[in-house]
CSV table of C-alpha atoms in Angstrom, one decimal:
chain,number,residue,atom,x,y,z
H,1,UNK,CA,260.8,194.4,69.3
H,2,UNK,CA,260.2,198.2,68.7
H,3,UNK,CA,258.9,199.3,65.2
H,4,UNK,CA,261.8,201.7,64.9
H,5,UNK,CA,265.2,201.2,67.0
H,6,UNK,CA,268.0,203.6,67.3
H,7,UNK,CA,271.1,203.2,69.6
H,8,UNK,CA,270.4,205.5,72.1
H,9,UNK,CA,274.2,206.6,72.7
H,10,UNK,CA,275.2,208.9,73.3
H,11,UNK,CA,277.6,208.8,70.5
H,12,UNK,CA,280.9,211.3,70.4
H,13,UNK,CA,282.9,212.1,67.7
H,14,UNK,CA,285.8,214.6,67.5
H,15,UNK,CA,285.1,218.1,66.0
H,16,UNK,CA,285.5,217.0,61.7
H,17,UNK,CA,284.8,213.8,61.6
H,18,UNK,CA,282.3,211.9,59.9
H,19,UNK,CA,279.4,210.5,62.3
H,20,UNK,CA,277.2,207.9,61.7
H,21,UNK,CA,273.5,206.9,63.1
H,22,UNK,CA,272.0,204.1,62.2
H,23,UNK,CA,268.0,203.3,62.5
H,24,UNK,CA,266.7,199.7,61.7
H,25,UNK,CA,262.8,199.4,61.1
H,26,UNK,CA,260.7,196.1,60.8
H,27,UNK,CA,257.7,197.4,58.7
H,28,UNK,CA,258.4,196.7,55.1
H,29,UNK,CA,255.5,198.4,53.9
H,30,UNK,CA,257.5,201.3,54.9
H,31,UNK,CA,258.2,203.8,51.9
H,32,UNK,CA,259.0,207.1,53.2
H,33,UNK,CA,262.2,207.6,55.9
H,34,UNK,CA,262.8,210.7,58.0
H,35,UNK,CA,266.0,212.1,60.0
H,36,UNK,CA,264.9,214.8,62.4
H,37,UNK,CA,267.4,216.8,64.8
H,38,UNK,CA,266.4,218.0,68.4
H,39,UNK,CA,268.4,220.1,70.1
H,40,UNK,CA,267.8,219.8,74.2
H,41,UNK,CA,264.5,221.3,75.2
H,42,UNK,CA,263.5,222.2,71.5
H,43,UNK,CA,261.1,220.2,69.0
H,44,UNK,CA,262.7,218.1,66.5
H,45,UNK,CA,263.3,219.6,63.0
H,46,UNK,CA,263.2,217.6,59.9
H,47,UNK,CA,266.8,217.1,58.0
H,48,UNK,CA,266.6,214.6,55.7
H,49,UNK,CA,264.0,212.7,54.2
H,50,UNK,CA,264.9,209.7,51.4
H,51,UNK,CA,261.9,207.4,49.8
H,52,UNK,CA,264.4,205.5,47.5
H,53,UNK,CA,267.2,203.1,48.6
H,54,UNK,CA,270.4,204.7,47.8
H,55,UNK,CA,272.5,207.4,48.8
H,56,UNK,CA,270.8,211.2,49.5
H,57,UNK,CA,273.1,214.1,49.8
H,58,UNK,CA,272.3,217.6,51.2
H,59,UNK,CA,275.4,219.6,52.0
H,60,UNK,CA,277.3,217.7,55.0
H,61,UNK,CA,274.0,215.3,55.2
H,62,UNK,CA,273.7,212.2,53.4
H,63,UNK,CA,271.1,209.2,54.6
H,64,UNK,CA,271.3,206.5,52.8
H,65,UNK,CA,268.3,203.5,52.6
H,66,UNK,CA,268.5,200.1,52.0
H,67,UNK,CA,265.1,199.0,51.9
H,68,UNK,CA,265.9,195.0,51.5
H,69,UNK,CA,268.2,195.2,55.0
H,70,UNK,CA,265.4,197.3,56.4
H,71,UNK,CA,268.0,199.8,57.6
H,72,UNK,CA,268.2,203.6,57.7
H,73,UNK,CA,271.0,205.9,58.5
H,74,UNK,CA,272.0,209.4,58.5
H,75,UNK,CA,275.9,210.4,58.1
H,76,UNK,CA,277.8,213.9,59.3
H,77,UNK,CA,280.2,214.9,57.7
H,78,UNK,CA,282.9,217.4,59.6
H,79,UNK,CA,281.1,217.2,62.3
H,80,UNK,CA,280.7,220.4,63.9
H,81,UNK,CA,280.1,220.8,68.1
H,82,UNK,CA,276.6,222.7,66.9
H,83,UNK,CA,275.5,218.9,65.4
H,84,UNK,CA,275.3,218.1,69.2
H,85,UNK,CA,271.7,217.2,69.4
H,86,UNK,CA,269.4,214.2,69.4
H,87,UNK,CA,268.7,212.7,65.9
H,88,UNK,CA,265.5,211.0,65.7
H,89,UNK,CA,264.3,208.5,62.8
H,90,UNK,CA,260.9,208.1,61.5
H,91,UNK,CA,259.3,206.3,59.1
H,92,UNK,CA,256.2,205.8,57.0
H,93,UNK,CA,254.3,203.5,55.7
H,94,UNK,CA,251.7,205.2,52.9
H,95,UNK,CA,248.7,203.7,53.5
H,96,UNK,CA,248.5,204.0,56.9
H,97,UNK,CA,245.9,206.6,58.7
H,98,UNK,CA,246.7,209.9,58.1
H,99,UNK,CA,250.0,209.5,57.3
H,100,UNK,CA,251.3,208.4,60.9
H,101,UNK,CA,254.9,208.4,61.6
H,102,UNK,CA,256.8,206.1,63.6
H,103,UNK,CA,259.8,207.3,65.9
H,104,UNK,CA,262.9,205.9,67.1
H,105,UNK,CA,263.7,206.7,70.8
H,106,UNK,CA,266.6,208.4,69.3
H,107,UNK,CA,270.3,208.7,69.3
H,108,UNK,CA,272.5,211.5,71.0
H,109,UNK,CA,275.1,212.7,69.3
H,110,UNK,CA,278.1,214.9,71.4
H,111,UNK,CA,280.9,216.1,68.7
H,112,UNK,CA,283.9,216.8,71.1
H,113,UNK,CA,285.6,220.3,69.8
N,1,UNK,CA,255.6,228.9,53.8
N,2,UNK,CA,253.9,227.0,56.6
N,3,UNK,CA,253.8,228.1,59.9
N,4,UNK,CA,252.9,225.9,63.4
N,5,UNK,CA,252.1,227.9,66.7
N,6,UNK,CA,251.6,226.6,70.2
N,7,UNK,CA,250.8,228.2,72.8
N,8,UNK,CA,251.5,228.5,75.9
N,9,UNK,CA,255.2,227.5,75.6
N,10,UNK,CA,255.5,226.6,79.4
N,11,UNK,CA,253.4,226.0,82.0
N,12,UNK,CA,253.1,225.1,85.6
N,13,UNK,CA,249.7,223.6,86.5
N,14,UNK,CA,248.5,221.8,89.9
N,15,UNK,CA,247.2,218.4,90.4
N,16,UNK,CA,243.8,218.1,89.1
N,17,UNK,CA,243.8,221.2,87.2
N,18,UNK,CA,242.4,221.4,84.2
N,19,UNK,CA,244.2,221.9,81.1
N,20,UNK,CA,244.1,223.1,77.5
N,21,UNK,CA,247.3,223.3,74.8
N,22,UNK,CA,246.7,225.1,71.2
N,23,UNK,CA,248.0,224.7,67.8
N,24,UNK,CA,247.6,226.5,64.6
N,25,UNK,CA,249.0,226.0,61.4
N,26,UNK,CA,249.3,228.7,58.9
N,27,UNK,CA,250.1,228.2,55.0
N,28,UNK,CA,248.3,225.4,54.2
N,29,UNK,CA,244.7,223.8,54.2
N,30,UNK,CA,243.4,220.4,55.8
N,31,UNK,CA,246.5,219.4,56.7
N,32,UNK,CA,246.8,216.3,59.2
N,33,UNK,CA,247.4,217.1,62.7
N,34,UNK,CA,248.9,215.1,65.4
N,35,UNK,CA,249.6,215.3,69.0
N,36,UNK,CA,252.8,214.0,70.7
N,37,UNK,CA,254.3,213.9,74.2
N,38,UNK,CA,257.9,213.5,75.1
N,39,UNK,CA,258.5,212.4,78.4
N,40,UNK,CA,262.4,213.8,79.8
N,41,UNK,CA,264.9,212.0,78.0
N,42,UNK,CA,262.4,209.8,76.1
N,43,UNK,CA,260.8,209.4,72.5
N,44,UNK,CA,258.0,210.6,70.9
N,45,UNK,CA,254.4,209.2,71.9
N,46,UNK,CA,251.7,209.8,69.3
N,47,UNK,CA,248.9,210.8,71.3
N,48,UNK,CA,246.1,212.2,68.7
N,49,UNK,CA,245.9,212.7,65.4
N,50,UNK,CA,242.9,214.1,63.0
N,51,UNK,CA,242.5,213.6,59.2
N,52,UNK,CA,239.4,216.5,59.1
N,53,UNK,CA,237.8,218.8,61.2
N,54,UNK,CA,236.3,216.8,64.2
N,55,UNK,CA,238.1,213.8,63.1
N,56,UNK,CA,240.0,212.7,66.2
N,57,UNK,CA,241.7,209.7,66.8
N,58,UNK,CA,243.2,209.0,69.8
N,59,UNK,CA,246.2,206.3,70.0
N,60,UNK,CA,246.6,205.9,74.1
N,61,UNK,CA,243.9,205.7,76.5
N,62,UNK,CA,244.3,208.3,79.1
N,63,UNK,CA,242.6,211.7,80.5
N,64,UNK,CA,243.7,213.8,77.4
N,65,UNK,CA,241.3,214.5,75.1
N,66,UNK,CA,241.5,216.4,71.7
N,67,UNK,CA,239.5,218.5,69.5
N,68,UNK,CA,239.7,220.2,66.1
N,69,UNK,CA,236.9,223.2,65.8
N,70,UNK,CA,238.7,224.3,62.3
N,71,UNK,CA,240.5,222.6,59.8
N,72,UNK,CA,243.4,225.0,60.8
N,73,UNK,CA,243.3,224.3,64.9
N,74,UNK,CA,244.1,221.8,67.5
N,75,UNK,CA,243.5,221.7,70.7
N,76,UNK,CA,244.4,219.1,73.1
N,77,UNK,CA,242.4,219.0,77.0
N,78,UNK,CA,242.2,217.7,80.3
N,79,UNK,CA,239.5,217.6,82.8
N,80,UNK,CA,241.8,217.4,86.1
N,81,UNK,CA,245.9,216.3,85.4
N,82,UNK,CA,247.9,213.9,87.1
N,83,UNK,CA,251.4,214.2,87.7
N,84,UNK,CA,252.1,211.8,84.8
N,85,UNK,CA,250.9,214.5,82.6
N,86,UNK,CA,254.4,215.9,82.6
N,87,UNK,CA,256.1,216.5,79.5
N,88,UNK,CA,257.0,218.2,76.3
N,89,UNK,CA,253.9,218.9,74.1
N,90,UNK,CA,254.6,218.5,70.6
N,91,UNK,CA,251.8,219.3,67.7
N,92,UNK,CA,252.7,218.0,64.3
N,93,UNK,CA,251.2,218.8,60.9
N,94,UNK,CA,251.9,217.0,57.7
N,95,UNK,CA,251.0,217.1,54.3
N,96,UNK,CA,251.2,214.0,51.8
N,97,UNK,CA,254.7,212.9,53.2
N,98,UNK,CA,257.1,215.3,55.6
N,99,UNK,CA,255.8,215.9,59.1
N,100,UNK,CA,256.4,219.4,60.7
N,101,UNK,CA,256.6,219.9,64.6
N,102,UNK,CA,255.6,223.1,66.3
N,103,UNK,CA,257.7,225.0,68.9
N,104,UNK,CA,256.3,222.9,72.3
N,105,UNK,CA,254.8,223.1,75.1
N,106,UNK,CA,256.4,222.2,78.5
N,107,UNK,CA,253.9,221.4,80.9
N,108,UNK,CA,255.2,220.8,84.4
N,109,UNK,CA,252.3,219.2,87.0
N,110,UNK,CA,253.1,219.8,90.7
């Protein structure tokens, strides 16, 4: 079993509606949960980060964590064709060695104009 | 702000070249530093990361090795490549939580 596991896709939504990507993780020392974008043939840029389960919002971006169901996920709202990318999830347990990071293989998402 | 730079951003190398990849990070002081490669249409694999200056650890046995000569630079290296060595070079910096990537390197090993 991976650390982090995404459904790789690719995943296709019409142009305006909401997408969802989901990340399950089976280190439950794990206290700090990343969303990162990567557009083809670029490095991945950090979205969203969230560090308490709940509901984070951040314009058409909200993850939400649920710590207890060791589940992550990241949802689109009016999805756009330019939030065609990978999404990648990470997360992070605090005391490991500097701060490592553990990735998902990723999902692709394709919004369909 | 903080500001990552690798450089080169692409390039072509022979079999059993050798190789060298740089990183700098502007804007902040002893940050970590990590390593990745991305194979085509794969995830991330954490090859090196370094807590300090000349603190290197390495998370995959291979030919790559990795040094850090100032608490701002990071350079990863190879003695001779193998075609393997293809990929997308990622270096990473992070403070206490968010990890930043730089811009990439695409090495290509013919």
């Amino acid at each position: 079993q991976k650390e982090v596991e995404q459904n790789s896709g690719p995943l296709s939504v019409p142009e305006g509606a909401i997408a969802s990507l989901n990340c399950t993780y089976s280190d439950r020392g794990s206290q700090s949960f990343f969303w990162y974008r990567q557009y083809s043939g670029k490095s991945p840029e950090l979205i969203m980060f969230i560090y308490s389960n709940g509901d984070k919002e951040d314009g058409r971006f909200t993850a939400q964590l649920n710590k207890a169901s060791q589940y992550v996920s990241l949802l689109i709202r009016d999805s756009q064709p330019s939030d065609s990318a990978t999404y990648l999830c990470a997360v992070k347990a605090e005391n490991t060695n500097a701060g490592k990071s553990t990735f998902g293989d990723g999902t692709t998402l394709t919004v369909k104009p | 702000s903080q500001t990552i730079h690798q450089w080169p951003a692409t390039l072509v190398q022979p079999v059993g070249s050798p190789l060298s990849l740089e990183c700098t990070v502007e804007g902040t002081s002893n940050p970590n530093l990590y390593w990745y490669r991305q194979a085509a249409g794969r995830g991330l694999q954490l090859l090196f990361y370094s807590i300090g200056i000349d603190q290197i650890s390495s998370e995959v046995p291979q030919n790559l090795s990795a040094s850090r000569p100032q608490d701002r630079q990071f350079i990863l290296s190879s003695k001779k490549l193998l075609l393997s060595d293809s990929g997308f070079y990622l270096c990473a910096w992070s403070g206490r939580r968010e990890q930043f990537f730089g811009p990439g390197t695409r090495l290509t090993v013919l």
